[in-house]
mmCIF file of C-alpha atoms in Angstrom:
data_model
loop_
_atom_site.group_PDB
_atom_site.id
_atom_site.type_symbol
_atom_site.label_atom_id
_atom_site.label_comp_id
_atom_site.label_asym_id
_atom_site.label_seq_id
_atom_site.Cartn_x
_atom_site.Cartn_y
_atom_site.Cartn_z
ATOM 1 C CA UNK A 43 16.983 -117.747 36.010
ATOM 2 C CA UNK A 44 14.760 -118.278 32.695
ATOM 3 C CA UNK A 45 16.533 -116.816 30.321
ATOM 4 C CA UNK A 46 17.729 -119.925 27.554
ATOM 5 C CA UNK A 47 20.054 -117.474 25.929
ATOM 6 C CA UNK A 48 22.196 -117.112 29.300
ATOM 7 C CA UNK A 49 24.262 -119.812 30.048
ATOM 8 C CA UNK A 50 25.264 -120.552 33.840
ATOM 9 C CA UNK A 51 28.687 -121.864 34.666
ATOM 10 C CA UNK A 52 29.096 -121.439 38.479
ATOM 11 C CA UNK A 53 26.772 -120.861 41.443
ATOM 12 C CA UNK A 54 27.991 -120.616 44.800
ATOM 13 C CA UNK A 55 25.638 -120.242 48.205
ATOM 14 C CA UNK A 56 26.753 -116.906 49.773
ATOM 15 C CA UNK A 57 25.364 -114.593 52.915
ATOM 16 C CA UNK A 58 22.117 -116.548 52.214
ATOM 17 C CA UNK A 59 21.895 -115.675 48.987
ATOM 18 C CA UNK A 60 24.180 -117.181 45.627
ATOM 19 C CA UNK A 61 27.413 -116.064 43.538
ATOM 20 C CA UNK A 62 26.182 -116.754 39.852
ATOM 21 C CA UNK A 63 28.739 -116.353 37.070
ATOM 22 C CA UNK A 64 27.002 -116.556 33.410
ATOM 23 C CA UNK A 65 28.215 -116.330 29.737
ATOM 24 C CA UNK A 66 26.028 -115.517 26.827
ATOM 25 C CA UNK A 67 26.235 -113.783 23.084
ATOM 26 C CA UNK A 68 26.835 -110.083 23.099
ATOM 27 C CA UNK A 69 25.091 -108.083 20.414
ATOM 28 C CA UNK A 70 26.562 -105.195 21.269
ATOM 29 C CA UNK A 71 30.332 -106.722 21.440
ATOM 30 C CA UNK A 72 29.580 -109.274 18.498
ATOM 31 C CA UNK A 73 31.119 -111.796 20.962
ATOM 32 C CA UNK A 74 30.405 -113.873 23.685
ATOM 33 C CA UNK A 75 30.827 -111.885 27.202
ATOM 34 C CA UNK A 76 30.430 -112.910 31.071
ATOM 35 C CA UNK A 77 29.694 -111.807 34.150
ATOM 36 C CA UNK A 78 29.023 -112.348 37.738
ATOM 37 C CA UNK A 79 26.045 -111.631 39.849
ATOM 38 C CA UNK A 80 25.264 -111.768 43.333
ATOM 39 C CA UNK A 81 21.233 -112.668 44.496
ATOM 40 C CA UNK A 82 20.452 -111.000 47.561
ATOM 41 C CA UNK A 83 18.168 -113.374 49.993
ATOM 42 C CA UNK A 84 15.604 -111.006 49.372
ATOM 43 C CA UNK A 85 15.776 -111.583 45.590
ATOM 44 C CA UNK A 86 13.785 -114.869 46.797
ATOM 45 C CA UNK A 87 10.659 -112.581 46.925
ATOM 46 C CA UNK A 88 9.950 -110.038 45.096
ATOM 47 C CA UNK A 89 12.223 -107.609 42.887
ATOM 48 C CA UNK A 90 15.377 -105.756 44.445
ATOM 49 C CA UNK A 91 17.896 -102.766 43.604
ATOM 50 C CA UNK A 92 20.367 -104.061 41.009
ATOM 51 C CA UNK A 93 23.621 -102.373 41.542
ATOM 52 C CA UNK A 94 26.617 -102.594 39.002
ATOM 53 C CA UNK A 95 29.972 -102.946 39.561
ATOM 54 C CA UNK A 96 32.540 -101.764 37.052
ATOM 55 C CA UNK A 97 36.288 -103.427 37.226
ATOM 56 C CA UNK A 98 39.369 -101.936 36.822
ATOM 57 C CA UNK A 99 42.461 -102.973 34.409
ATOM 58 C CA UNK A 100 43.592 -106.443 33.771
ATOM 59 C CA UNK A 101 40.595 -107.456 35.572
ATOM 60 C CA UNK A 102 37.536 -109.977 34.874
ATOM 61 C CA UNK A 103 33.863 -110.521 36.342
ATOM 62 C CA UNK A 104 35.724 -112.634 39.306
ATOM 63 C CA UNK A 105 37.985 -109.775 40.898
ATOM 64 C CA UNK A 106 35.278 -107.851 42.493
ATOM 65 C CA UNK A 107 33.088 -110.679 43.452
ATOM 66 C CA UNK A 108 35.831 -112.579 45.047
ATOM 67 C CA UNK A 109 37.928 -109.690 46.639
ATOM 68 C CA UNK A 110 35.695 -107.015 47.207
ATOM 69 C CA UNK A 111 33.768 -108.407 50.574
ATOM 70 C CA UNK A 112 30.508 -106.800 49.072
ATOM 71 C CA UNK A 113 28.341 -109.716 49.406
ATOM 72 C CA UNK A 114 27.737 -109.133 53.050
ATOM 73 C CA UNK A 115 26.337 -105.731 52.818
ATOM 74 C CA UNK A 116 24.563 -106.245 49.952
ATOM 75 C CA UNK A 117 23.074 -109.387 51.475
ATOM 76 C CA UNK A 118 22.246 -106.717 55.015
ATOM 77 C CA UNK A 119 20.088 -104.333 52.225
ATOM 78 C CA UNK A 120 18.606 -106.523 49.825
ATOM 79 C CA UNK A 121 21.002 -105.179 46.834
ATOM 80 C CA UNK A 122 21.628 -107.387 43.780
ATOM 81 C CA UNK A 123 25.039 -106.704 42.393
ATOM 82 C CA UNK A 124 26.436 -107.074 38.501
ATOM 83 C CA UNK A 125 30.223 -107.231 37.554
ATOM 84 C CA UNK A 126 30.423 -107.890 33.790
ATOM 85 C CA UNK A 127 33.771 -108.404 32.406
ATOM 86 C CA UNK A 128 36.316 -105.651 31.227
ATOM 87 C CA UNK A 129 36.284 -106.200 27.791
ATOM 88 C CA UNK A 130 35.457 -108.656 24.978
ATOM 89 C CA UNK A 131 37.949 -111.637 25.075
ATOM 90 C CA UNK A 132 39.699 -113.909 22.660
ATOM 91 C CA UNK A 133 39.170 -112.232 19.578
ATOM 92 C CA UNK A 134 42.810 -112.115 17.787
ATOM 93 C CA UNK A 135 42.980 -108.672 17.035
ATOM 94 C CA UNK A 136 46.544 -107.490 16.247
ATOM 95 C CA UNK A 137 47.846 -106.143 19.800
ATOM 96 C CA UNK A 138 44.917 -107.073 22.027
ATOM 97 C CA UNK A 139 46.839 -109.033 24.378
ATOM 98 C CA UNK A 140 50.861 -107.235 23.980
ATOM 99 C CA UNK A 141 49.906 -104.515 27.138
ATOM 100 C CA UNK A 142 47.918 -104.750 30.237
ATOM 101 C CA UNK A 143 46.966 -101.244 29.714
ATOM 102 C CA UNK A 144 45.046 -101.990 26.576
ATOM 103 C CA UNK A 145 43.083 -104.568 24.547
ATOM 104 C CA UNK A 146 42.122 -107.228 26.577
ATOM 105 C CA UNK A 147 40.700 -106.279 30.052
ATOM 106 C CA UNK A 148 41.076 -102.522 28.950
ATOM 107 C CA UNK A 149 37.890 -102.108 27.263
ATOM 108 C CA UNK A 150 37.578 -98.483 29.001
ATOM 109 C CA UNK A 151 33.829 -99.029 28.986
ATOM 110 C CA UNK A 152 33.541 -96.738 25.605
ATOM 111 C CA UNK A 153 32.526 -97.131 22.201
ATOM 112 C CA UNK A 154 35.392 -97.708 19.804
ATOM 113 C CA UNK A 155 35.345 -95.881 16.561
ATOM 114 C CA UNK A 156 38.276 -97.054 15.032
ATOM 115 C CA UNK A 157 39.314 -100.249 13.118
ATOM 116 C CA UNK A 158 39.444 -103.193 14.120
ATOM 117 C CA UNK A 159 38.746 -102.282 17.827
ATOM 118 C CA UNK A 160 34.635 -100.398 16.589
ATOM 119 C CA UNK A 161 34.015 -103.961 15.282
ATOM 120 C CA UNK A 162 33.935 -105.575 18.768
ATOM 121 C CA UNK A 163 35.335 -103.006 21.696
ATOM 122 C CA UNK A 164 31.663 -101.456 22.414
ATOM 123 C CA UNK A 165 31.655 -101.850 26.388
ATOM 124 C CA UNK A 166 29.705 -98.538 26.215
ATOM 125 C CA UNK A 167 26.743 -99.983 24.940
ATOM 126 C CA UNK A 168 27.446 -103.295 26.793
ATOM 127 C CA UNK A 169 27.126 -102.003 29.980
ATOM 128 C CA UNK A 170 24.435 -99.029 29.556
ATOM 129 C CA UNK A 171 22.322 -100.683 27.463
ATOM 130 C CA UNK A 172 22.848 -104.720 26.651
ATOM 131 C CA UNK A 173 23.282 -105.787 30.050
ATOM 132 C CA UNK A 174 20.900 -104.085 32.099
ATOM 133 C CA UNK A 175 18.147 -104.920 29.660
ATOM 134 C CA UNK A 176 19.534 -108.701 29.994
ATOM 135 C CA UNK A 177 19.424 -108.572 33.635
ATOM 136 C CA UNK A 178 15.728 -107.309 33.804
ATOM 137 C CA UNK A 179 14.483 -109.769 31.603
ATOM 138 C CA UNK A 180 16.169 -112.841 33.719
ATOM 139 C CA UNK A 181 16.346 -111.854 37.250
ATOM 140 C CA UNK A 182 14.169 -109.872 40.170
ATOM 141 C CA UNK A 183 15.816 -106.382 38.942
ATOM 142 C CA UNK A 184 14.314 -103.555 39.890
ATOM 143 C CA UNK A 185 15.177 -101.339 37.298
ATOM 144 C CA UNK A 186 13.879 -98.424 38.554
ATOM 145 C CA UNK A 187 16.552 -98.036 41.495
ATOM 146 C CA UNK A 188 19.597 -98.685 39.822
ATOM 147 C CA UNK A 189 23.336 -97.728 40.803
ATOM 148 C CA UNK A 190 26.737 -97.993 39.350
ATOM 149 C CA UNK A 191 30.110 -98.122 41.177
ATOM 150 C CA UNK A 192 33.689 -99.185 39.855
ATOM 151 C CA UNK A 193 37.258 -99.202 40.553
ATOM 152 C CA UNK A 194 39.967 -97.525 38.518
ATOM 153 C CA UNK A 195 39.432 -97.766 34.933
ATOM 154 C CA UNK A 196 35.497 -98.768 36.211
ATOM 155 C CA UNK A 197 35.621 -95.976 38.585
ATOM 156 C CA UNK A 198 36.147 -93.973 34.931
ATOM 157 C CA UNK A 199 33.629 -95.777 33.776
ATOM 158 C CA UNK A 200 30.788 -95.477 36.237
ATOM 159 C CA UNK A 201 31.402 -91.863 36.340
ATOM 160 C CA UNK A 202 31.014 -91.427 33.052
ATOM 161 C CA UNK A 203 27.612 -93.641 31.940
ATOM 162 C CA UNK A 204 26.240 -92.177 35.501
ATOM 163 C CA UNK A 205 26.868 -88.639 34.104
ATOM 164 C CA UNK A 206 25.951 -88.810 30.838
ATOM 165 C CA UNK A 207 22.842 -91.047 31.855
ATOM 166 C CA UNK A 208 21.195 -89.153 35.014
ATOM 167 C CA UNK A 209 18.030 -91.225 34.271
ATOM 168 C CA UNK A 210 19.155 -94.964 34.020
ATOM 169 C CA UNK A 211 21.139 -94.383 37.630
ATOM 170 C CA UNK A 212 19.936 -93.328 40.580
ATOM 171 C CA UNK A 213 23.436 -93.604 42.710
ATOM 172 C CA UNK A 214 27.217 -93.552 41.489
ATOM 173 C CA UNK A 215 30.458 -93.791 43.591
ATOM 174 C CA UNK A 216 34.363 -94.711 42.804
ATOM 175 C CA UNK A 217 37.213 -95.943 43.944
ATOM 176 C CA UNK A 218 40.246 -94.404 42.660
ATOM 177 C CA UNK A 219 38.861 -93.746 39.303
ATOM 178 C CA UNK A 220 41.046 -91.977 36.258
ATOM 179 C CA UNK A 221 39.193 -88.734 36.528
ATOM 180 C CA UNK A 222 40.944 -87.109 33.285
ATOM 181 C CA UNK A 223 41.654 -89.876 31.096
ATOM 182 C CA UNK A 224 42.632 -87.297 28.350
ATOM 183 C CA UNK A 225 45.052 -86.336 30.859
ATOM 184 C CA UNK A 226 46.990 -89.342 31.608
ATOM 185 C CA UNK A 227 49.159 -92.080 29.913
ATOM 186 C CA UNK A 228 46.608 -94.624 29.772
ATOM 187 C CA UNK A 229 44.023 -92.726 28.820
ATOM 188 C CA UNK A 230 46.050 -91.275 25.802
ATOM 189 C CA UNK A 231 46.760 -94.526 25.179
ATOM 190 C CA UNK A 232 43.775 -96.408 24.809
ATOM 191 C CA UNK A 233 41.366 -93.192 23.379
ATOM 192 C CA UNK A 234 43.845 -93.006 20.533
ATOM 193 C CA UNK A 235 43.340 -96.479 19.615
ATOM 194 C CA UNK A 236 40.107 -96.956 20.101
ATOM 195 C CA UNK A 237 38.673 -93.373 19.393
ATOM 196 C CA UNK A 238 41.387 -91.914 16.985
ATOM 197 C CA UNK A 239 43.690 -88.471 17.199
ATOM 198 C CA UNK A 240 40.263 -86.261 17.289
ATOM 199 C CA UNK A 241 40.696 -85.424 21.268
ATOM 200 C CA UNK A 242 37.331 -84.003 20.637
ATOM 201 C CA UNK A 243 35.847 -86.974 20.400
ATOM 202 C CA UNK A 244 37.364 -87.972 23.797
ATOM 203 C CA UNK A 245 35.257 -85.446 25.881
ATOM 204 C CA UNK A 246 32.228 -87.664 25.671
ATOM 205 C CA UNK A 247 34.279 -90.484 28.159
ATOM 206 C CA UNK A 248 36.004 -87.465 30.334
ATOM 207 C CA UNK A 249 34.504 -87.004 33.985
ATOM 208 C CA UNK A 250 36.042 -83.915 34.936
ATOM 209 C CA UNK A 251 34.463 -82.762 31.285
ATOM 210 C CA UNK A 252 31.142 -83.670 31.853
ATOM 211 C CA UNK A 253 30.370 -82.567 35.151
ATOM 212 C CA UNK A 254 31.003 -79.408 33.213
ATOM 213 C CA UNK A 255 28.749 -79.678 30.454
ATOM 214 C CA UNK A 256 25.947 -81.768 32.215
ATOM 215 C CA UNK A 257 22.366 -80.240 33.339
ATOM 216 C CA UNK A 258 21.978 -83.458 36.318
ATOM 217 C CA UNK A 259 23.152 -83.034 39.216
ATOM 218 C CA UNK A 260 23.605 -87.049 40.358
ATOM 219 C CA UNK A 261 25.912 -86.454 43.706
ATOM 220 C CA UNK A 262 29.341 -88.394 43.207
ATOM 221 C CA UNK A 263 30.986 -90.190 45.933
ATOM 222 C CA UNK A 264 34.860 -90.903 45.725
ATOM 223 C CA UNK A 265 37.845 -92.587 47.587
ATOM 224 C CA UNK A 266 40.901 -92.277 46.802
ATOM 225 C CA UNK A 267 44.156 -93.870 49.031
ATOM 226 C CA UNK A 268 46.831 -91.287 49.425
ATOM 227 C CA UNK A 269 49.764 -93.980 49.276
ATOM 228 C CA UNK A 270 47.922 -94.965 45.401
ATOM 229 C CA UNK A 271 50.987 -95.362 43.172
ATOM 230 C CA UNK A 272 48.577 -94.415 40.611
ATOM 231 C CA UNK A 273 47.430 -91.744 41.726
ATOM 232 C CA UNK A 274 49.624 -88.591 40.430
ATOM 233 C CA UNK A 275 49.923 -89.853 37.204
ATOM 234 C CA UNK A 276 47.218 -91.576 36.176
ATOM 235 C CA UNK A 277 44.182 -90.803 38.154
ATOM 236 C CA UNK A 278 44.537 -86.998 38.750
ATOM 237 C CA UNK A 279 41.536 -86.607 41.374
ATOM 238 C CA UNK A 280 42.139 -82.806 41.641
ATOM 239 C CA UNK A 281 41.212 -82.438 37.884
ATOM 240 C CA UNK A 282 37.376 -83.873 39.099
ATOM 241 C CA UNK A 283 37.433 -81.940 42.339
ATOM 242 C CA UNK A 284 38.216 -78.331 40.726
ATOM 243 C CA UNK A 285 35.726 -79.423 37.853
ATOM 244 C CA UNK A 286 32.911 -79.968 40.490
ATOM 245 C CA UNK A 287 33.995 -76.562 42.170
ATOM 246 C CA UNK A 288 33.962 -74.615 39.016
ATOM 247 C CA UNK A 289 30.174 -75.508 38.420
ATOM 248 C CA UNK A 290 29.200 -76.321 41.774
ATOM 249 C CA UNK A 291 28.402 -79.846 41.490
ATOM 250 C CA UNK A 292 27.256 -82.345 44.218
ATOM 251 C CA UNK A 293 31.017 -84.407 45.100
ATOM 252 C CA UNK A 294 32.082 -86.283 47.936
ATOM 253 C CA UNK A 295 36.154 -87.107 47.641
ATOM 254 C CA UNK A 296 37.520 -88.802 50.519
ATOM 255 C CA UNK A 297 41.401 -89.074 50.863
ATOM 256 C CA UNK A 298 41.920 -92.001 53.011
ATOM 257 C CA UNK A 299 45.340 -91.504 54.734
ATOM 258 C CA UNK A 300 47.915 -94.724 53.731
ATOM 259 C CA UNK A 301 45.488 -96.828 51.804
ATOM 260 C CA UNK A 302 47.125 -98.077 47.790
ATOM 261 C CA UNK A 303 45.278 -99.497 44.499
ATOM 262 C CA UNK A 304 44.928 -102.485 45.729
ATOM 263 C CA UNK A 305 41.875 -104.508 46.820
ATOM 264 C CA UNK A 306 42.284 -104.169 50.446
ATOM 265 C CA UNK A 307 42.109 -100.373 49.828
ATOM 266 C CA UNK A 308 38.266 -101.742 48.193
ATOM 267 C CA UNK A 309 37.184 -103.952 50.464
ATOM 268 C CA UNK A 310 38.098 -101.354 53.464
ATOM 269 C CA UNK A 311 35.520 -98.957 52.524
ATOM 270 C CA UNK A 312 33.023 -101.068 50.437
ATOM 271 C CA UNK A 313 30.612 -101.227 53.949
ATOM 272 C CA UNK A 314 30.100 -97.051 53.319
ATOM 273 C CA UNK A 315 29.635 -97.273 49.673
ATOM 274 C CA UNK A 316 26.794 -99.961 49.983
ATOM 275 C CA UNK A 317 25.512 -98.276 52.412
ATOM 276 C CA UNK A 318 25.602 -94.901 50.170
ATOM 277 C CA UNK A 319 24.171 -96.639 47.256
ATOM 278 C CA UNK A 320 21.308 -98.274 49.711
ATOM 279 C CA UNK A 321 20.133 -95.070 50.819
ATOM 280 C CA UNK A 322 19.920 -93.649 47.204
ATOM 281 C CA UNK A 323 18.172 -96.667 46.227
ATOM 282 C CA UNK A 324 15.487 -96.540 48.647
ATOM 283 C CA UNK A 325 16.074 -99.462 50.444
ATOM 284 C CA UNK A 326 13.784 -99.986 53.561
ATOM 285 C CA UNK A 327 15.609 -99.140 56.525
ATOM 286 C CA UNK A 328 18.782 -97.576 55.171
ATOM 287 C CA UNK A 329 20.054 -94.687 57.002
ATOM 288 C CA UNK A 330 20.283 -91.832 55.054
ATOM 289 C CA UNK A 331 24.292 -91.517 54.415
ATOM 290 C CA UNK A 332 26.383 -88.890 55.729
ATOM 291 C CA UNK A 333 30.280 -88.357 55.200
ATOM 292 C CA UNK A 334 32.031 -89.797 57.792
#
């Protein structure tokens, strides 16, 4: 690590590689941000795949890299994996930390518009554009085979910049992602505040929308637990899955029979989704992935 404007504040040896968890100044934010990275062995030697984990609500840059098990496959296929935080932190905006649902680890990885949330809550940018462009200057990124995957609220979100950025990503999968945030409760919630009443504007961070209105034709891989509390309410998988149909576009959704929200649900399945993200990415060796 070379870059002077990074600061480290953990590393821990892992699967023969290291756990890194950094802070530095956010542009893009106008705040400091963090997040967590995991160096492959293979990262020793040359350049590797970078893939990049988006988190769900209430959640940091420690859930995934402490829960999620992922370091063991990604270790097995030479992936580098990136878990930035949910949202910009500390700030004292009025309401930032009153709900779970919003504010504070509910950036929804979009682009406020509206006051005082534009001045600060632009995880849009952050993660399409800041970050990877921070990671390539400062660590053995290959940024030509680069992936996204996320959880929940990330699952939202690495639908979304996958979609409406077919060239940056090269593989995208979900867990239990809100697939029609204009749909449900807390996407109502948090577009509102942070985009305004225009639901026009809202279309722009709406998977089931885009599929419709995008040229690419990135395939999408999603799980979803069928005991998810969430999952009728707030995530609304059927609203993605008759999108895809409509405009016959490349989806994988999995309904895995008893399995919640949780991170055992995650961890459960991460193996296949490494292993789908290796095979997109090129990686020497992977076996081409087929739906089990």
């Amino acid at each position: 690590m070379t870059n002077e404007n990074v600061e480290l504040s953990e590393r821990h040896r892992c699967f023969g590689g290291q756990v890194e968890f950094y802070r530095h100044w956010s542009t893009a934010c106008n705040t400091p941000m963090r997040f967590s990275i995991f160096l492959p062995p293979q990262a020793e030697h040359g350049k590797v795949p970078v893939l990049y984990w988006l988190s769900g609500l209430t959640c940091t840059e420690e859930n995934f890299i402490e829960k999620s098990g992922a370091q063991r496959y990604a270790a097995e296929h030479g992936i580098m994996l990136v878990a930035p935080d949910t949202s910009p932190r500390g700030l004292n905006l009025p309401g930032e930390d009153d709900a779970y649902d919003f504010g504070s680890g509910a950036g929804f990885y979009l682009n406020a518009t509206q006051a005082p949330w534009n001045a600060h809550y632009r995880m849009y940018d952050y993660v399409v554009e800041e970050l990877p462009a921070l990671i390539a200057s400062t660590f053995p990124a290959d940024v030509q085979r680069t992936g996204v995957f996320g959880h929940s609220m990330g699952g939202h979100g690495a639908l979304t910049v996958a979609l409406r950025n077919p060239e940056r990503y090269r593989s995208v999968s979900a867990f239990a992602p809100i697939c029609a945030p204009s749909l449900s409760p807390w996407g109502k919630k948090a577009f509102s505040a942070y985009l305004g009443s225009d639901e026009s504007t809202w279309q722009k961070y709406n998977a089931h929308h885009l599929v419709r209105s995008t040229a690419s034709r990135l395939p999408l891989l999603v799980d979803q637990g069928t005991a998810d509390q969430f999952i009728t309410e707030q995530l609304m998988p059927w609203e993605l899955e008759k999108a895809c149909r409509e405009v016959d576009y490349p989806l994988t959704l999995r309904f895995q029979a008893g399995f919640d929200h949780s991170y055992y649900f995650i961890s459960t399945f991460m193996r296949d989704h490494l292993a789908y993200h290796a095979s997109a990415l090129g990686v020497v060796g992977a076996r081409p992935w087929t739906v089990a």
